[in-house]
XYZ file of C-alpha atoms in Angstrom:
381
model
C -116.028 72.676 -229.823
C -117.604 69.397 -229.243
C -121.239 69.041 -228.030
C -119.820 67.286 -224.993
C -117.431 70.162 -224.407
C -120.191 72.710 -224.752
C -122.463 70.918 -222.338
C -119.715 70.652 -219.898
C -119.088 74.405 -219.977
C -122.849 75.054 -219.763
C -123.282 72.878 -216.649
C -120.060 74.366 -215.158
C -121.643 77.695 -215.521
C -124.822 76.489 -213.795
C -122.841 74.970 -211.005
C -120.719 78.283 -210.475
C -123.989 80.304 -210.505
C -125.536 78.259 -208.116
C -122.835 78.608 -205.502
C -121.502 81.972 -206.401
C -123.894 83.913 -203.893
C -122.723 81.679 -201.008
C -119.534 82.031 -198.825
C -116.780 79.700 -199.604
C -117.262 77.083 -196.899
C -116.196 74.128 -198.944
C -114.212 73.009 -202.171
C -115.464 70.017 -204.198
C -112.715 68.386 -206.328
C -112.621 65.789 -209.055
C -109.963 63.036 -208.319
C -107.684 61.056 -210.792
C -106.062 58.266 -208.829
C -102.737 56.851 -209.767
C -104.656 53.556 -210.560
C -106.568 55.413 -213.299
C -109.997 55.482 -211.186
C -112.113 58.658 -210.802
C -113.622 59.876 -207.725
C -114.200 63.084 -205.584
C -112.529 64.631 -202.700
C -113.355 67.439 -200.360
C -110.684 70.277 -200.177
C -110.504 71.942 -196.828
C -108.230 73.965 -194.463
C -106.578 72.799 -191.240
C -108.858 72.873 -188.235
C -106.074 74.476 -185.994
C -105.942 78.287 -185.821
C -102.027 78.082 -185.918
C -102.007 75.938 -188.930
C -102.260 76.923 -192.500
C -102.054 73.618 -194.495
C -104.497 72.455 -197.070
C -106.080 69.018 -196.932
C -108.309 66.435 -198.803
C -110.782 64.170 -197.457
C -112.039 61.123 -199.409
C -113.134 57.557 -199.209
C -110.099 55.180 -198.819
C -110.968 53.117 -201.930
C -110.666 56.152 -204.053
C -106.797 56.177 -203.945
C -106.099 52.660 -203.427
C -104.245 50.635 -205.770
C -106.569 48.141 -207.497
C -104.309 44.996 -206.783
C -102.289 45.702 -203.610
C -104.856 48.097 -201.872
C -102.044 50.458 -201.050
C -102.934 54.074 -200.997
C -100.875 56.361 -203.299
C -100.746 60.234 -203.978
C -103.111 61.447 -206.747
C -104.031 64.579 -208.836
C -107.137 66.634 -208.416
C -109.090 69.482 -210.188
C -111.332 72.068 -208.820
C -114.753 73.021 -210.163
C -113.010 75.822 -211.974
C -110.448 73.833 -213.602
C -107.426 74.596 -211.172
C -105.242 71.422 -210.553
C -103.292 70.135 -207.708
C -101.627 66.959 -206.435
C -101.907 65.185 -202.969
C -99.242 63.923 -200.735
C -99.361 60.238 -199.387
C -102.730 59.354 -198.153
C -103.378 58.628 -194.406
C -106.008 56.005 -193.877
C -108.246 56.318 -190.889
C -107.740 52.663 -190.285
C -104.062 53.149 -189.567
C -104.995 55.049 -186.456
C -106.985 53.258 -183.836
C -108.290 56.499 -182.177
C -109.213 57.989 -185.616
C -111.059 54.949 -186.424
C -112.950 54.865 -183.070
C -113.796 58.670 -183.884
C -115.319 57.541 -187.253
C -117.507 54.749 -185.455
C -115.249 51.888 -187.099
C -115.941 53.188 -190.514
C -112.668 52.276 -192.280
C -113.467 53.693 -195.891
C -111.973 57.142 -195.165
C -108.635 58.621 -195.637
C -106.908 62.219 -195.687
C -104.112 63.646 -197.537
C -102.036 66.859 -197.539
C -101.966 69.116 -200.518
C -98.414 69.299 -202.006
C -99.019 71.162 -205.109
C -101.756 73.538 -206.183
C -103.565 75.646 -203.527
C -100.981 77.099 -201.171
C -100.953 77.210 -197.344
C -103.545 79.490 -196.095
C -105.417 79.560 -199.322
C -108.010 76.676 -198.151
C -110.374 78.491 -195.948
C -113.144 75.742 -195.784
C -113.585 73.474 -192.959
C -115.107 70.020 -192.223
C -118.569 70.955 -191.463
C -120.310 72.422 -188.591
C -119.278 71.176 -184.908
C -120.831 68.102 -183.723
C -123.480 69.712 -181.570
C -124.887 71.576 -184.520
C -125.906 68.258 -186.352
C -129.124 67.266 -184.672
C -130.678 70.558 -185.401
C -129.331 70.708 -188.838
C -130.414 67.350 -189.784
C -133.998 68.036 -188.506
C -134.160 70.756 -191.293
C -132.324 68.727 -193.904
C -135.360 67.425 -195.885
C -133.384 67.970 -199.123
C -129.717 68.128 -199.692
C -127.901 69.304 -202.839
C -125.126 67.064 -204.313
C -122.610 67.932 -206.934
C -121.252 65.351 -209.428
C -117.852 66.319 -211.086
C -117.735 63.207 -213.285
C -117.106 64.056 -217.093
C -119.886 61.821 -218.071
C -122.494 62.803 -215.260
C -121.476 66.200 -214.593
C -124.233 68.379 -212.614
C -126.403 69.181 -209.679
C -129.043 66.939 -208.218
C -131.051 66.654 -204.989
C -131.194 63.946 -202.595
C -133.323 62.998 -199.512
C -132.174 61.080 -196.338
C -133.856 57.783 -196.859
C -132.714 56.470 -193.399
C -130.055 56.648 -191.092
C -128.402 53.193 -190.801
C -128.168 51.619 -187.357
C -124.418 51.027 -186.820
C -121.426 51.413 -184.494
C -121.240 55.076 -185.328
C -124.693 55.821 -183.922
C -126.372 56.453 -187.174
C -123.258 57.946 -188.704
C -124.099 56.386 -192.240
C -127.043 57.874 -194.148
C -128.794 56.262 -197.056
C -129.482 59.056 -199.899
C -131.741 58.686 -202.667
C -132.290 61.090 -205.431
C -135.520 63.246 -205.282
C -135.974 62.780 -209.027
C -136.184 59.098 -209.877
C -134.493 59.767 -213.334
C -131.290 61.304 -211.511
C -130.586 57.871 -209.813
C -129.526 56.449 -213.084
C -127.688 59.651 -214.399
C -125.719 60.263 -211.206
C -125.446 57.135 -209.115
C -122.602 55.658 -210.989
C -119.073 54.440 -210.366
C -116.947 57.657 -209.439
C -119.436 59.147 -207.192
C -117.506 58.104 -204.240
C -116.132 61.189 -202.508
C -119.135 63.424 -203.691
C -120.639 65.513 -200.946
C -124.253 66.144 -199.821
C -124.590 69.649 -198.650
C -127.314 71.706 -196.867
C -128.086 75.326 -197.832
C -127.627 77.477 -194.696
C -127.565 81.253 -193.975
C -123.815 80.866 -193.697
C -123.604 78.942 -196.934
C -123.668 75.446 -198.407
C -122.626 73.257 -195.592
C -121.327 69.645 -195.940
C -123.431 66.989 -194.409
C -122.230 63.710 -195.753
C -119.798 62.176 -198.043
C -120.656 59.283 -200.528
C -118.762 56.119 -199.889
C -120.827 53.710 -201.990
C -123.597 53.380 -204.486
C -125.711 50.522 -205.345
C -128.795 48.643 -204.339
C -132.375 48.555 -205.758
C -133.668 50.945 -205.806
C -130.398 52.821 -206.271
C -129.101 54.762 -203.321
C -125.855 56.373 -202.131
C -124.428 55.278 -198.750
C -122.822 58.437 -196.988
C -120.780 59.041 -193.801
C -121.710 62.063 -191.702
C -119.132 65.024 -191.679
C -119.179 65.360 -188.105
C -117.424 61.760 -187.928
C -115.104 62.867 -190.673
C -114.228 66.059 -188.624
C -113.583 64.082 -185.372
C -111.452 61.413 -187.246
C -109.256 64.195 -188.869
C -108.827 66.107 -185.452
C -107.119 63.032 -184.197
C -104.966 62.530 -187.339
C -103.945 66.036 -187.343
C -103.143 66.093 -183.775
C -100.947 62.944 -184.169
C -99.139 64.346 -187.205
C -98.338 67.488 -185.364
C -97.018 65.457 -182.347
C -94.747 63.403 -184.677
C -93.519 66.539 -186.277
C -92.780 68.083 -182.923
C -90.928 64.935 -181.844
C -88.891 64.926 -184.926
C -88.091 68.589 -184.564
C -87.176 68.268 -181.195
C -84.769 65.479 -181.843
C -83.074 67.127 -184.633
C -82.920 70.973 -183.746
C -84.476 71.127 -180.438
C -87.721 72.842 -179.108
C -88.003 76.344 -180.646
C -88.022 79.229 -178.200
C -88.273 83.105 -178.086
C -85.698 84.960 -176.188
C -87.512 87.632 -173.970
C -85.075 89.016 -171.832
C -81.096 89.172 -171.247
C -79.397 90.404 -168.152
C -75.755 90.586 -168.652
C -73.126 92.848 -170.682
C -72.055 91.678 -174.070
C -68.382 91.955 -174.240
C -67.626 91.000 -178.020
C -68.996 93.065 -180.828
C -70.992 91.377 -183.462
C -72.145 88.472 -181.419
C -75.257 88.588 -179.113
C -77.206 86.162 -177.289
C -79.259 85.316 -180.476
C -76.242 83.055 -181.323
C -77.266 80.669 -178.304
C -80.239 79.578 -180.909
C -78.312 77.980 -183.533
C -74.912 77.486 -181.671
C -72.668 78.648 -184.363
C -71.062 81.282 -182.513
C -69.574 82.149 -179.019
C -71.503 84.701 -177.025
C -69.168 86.362 -174.498
C -70.915 88.261 -171.646
C -70.529 89.229 -167.935
C -72.847 89.892 -165.076
C -74.556 93.339 -165.076
C -72.969 95.698 -162.178
C -73.759 94.320 -158.985
C -74.972 91.028 -160.092
C -73.369 87.399 -159.956
C -74.883 85.715 -162.900
C -75.770 86.273 -166.641
C -79.459 85.579 -167.180
C -81.315 84.632 -170.199
C -85.251 84.411 -170.214
C -87.039 82.443 -172.958
C -90.478 81.475 -173.780
C -92.191 78.536 -175.326
C -94.983 80.111 -177.091
C -96.610 77.358 -178.942
C -99.446 75.865 -176.620
C -98.707 72.486 -178.200
C -95.111 72.390 -177.171
C -93.505 71.066 -174.157
C -89.765 70.456 -172.960
C -88.258 67.863 -171.161
C -85.125 69.819 -170.222
C -82.303 72.054 -171.583
C -78.639 72.104 -172.049
C -76.576 75.416 -171.516
C -73.464 74.646 -173.744
C -69.987 76.067 -173.344
C -68.000 74.480 -176.299
C -64.205 73.749 -175.850
C -63.284 77.065 -177.976
C -65.907 79.045 -176.019
C -65.417 78.476 -172.117
C -64.848 75.897 -169.583
C -68.105 73.922 -168.757
C -69.312 73.276 -165.265
C -70.475 76.618 -164.344
C -73.611 76.470 -162.270
C -76.995 77.041 -163.939
C -80.197 77.820 -161.915
C -83.397 77.436 -163.836
C -86.743 79.218 -162.777
C -90.100 78.874 -164.408
C -93.434 80.526 -164.540
C -96.693 80.201 -166.883
C -96.792 83.868 -167.705
C -95.349 87.279 -167.024
C -98.132 87.985 -164.235
C -97.022 84.996 -162.238
C -94.127 84.590 -159.932
C -90.843 82.676 -160.597
C -90.388 79.114 -158.919
C -86.989 77.294 -159.043
C -87.175 74.226 -161.303
C -83.702 72.948 -161.429
C -80.170 73.465 -160.230
C -77.463 72.028 -162.688
C -74.216 72.859 -164.610
C -73.186 74.064 -168.104
C -72.008 71.226 -170.419
C -69.365 71.152 -173.192
C -71.698 69.862 -175.881
C -75.487 69.316 -176.392
C -76.066 65.552 -176.273
C -79.149 63.508 -177.134
C -80.535 63.938 -173.554
C -80.754 67.393 -171.714
C -78.122 68.192 -169.159
C -80.872 69.818 -167.003
C -84.088 67.700 -166.945
C -87.407 69.450 -166.793
C -91.101 68.532 -167.323
C -92.813 71.672 -168.640
C -95.593 72.381 -170.939
C -96.153 75.581 -172.969
C -96.902 78.508 -172.568
C -94.136 78.839 -170.267
C -91.262 81.499 -169.452
C -88.070 79.713 -168.363
C -85.199 81.910 -166.776
C -81.670 80.493 -166.852
C -79.170 82.055 -164.440
C -75.393 81.150 -165.322
C -73.364 82.143 -162.278
C -69.923 84.066 -163.380
C -67.468 86.044 -161.266
C -66.572 87.767 -164.672
C -66.706 87.094 -168.354
C -68.169 83.830 -169.482
C -68.442 82.290 -172.849
C -71.648 80.548 -173.979
C -72.319 78.847 -177.215
C -75.755 77.355 -177.291
C -78.913 76.889 -175.383
C -80.831 73.861 -176.561
C -84.332 72.827 -175.536
C -85.262 69.324 -175.838
């Protein structure tokens, strides 16, 4: 074993010991960009309760091509030596609302993790909520920084020299090493993306991410994590909106069947076949009724529907049956009529029955029938 390898293992042991007693509120990773450049990133979990994805936050220039400036996927390594790979990075500057949330600081990007930590494994977050920062910063006389660079691997302390007056309202911090000798040892190329953290009762909390080193005396310029968090919230929301739009166009808005009022006439095919439209559900109104009813729910609070089509394909029935659509926000509310329309022979690009409803929502569809009726698909748009 070489002396450098031994030194790295000893430093790794010290680094692990330093944070072992703290809850896992963050993950520092070492980045190797496609361009060959080295840097750092912060591995974290999605902000939304219903999301499980792992993400990386890092200065934009860390993943930028040296000549074209285009962003490219990269590989990374955790403190414990576990590897991973990012997806295509998303620059904050590509989204005006995210850039505004960052206080017009463009040197920041995010990337989903496509290999390595699996969905649900990233429990860290992007720091405390914004309202906690003023109090936290008053107690932040010293911050701890971790360098994962092979030639300057270790832990050192920094102090907030000053908050730069900028469009971000002091969102850029100037950090100087407490020990003057640490400046030359650690403030080197590749430190970008390293995170200055504050020890709190709940664990090590990220305060600011380095985006540049330099000057005389040597200092690090870092962006506060409350701005990084705000920018990611915009980008994540936009990404989920795009995914929903693509999903709705391809397969429709997902729904859950809550209740069915009708008698199934053909064995083996029930109302669940309405979801994929691959079979024909033959049903008749229950005794004394004049319609077959299907009640569905939109459960994802971020979803919405602009309408639906109740389909009777040519080999399933004759389209043109009357459809009455009712809606309510939840089970304790009363039903109100939203639309009166007809069944159609195929699910086109636009809904046959136009609606404008946001989740959570219950939708009851009544298809009038004097006897048996065949239904092949219920699609929400």
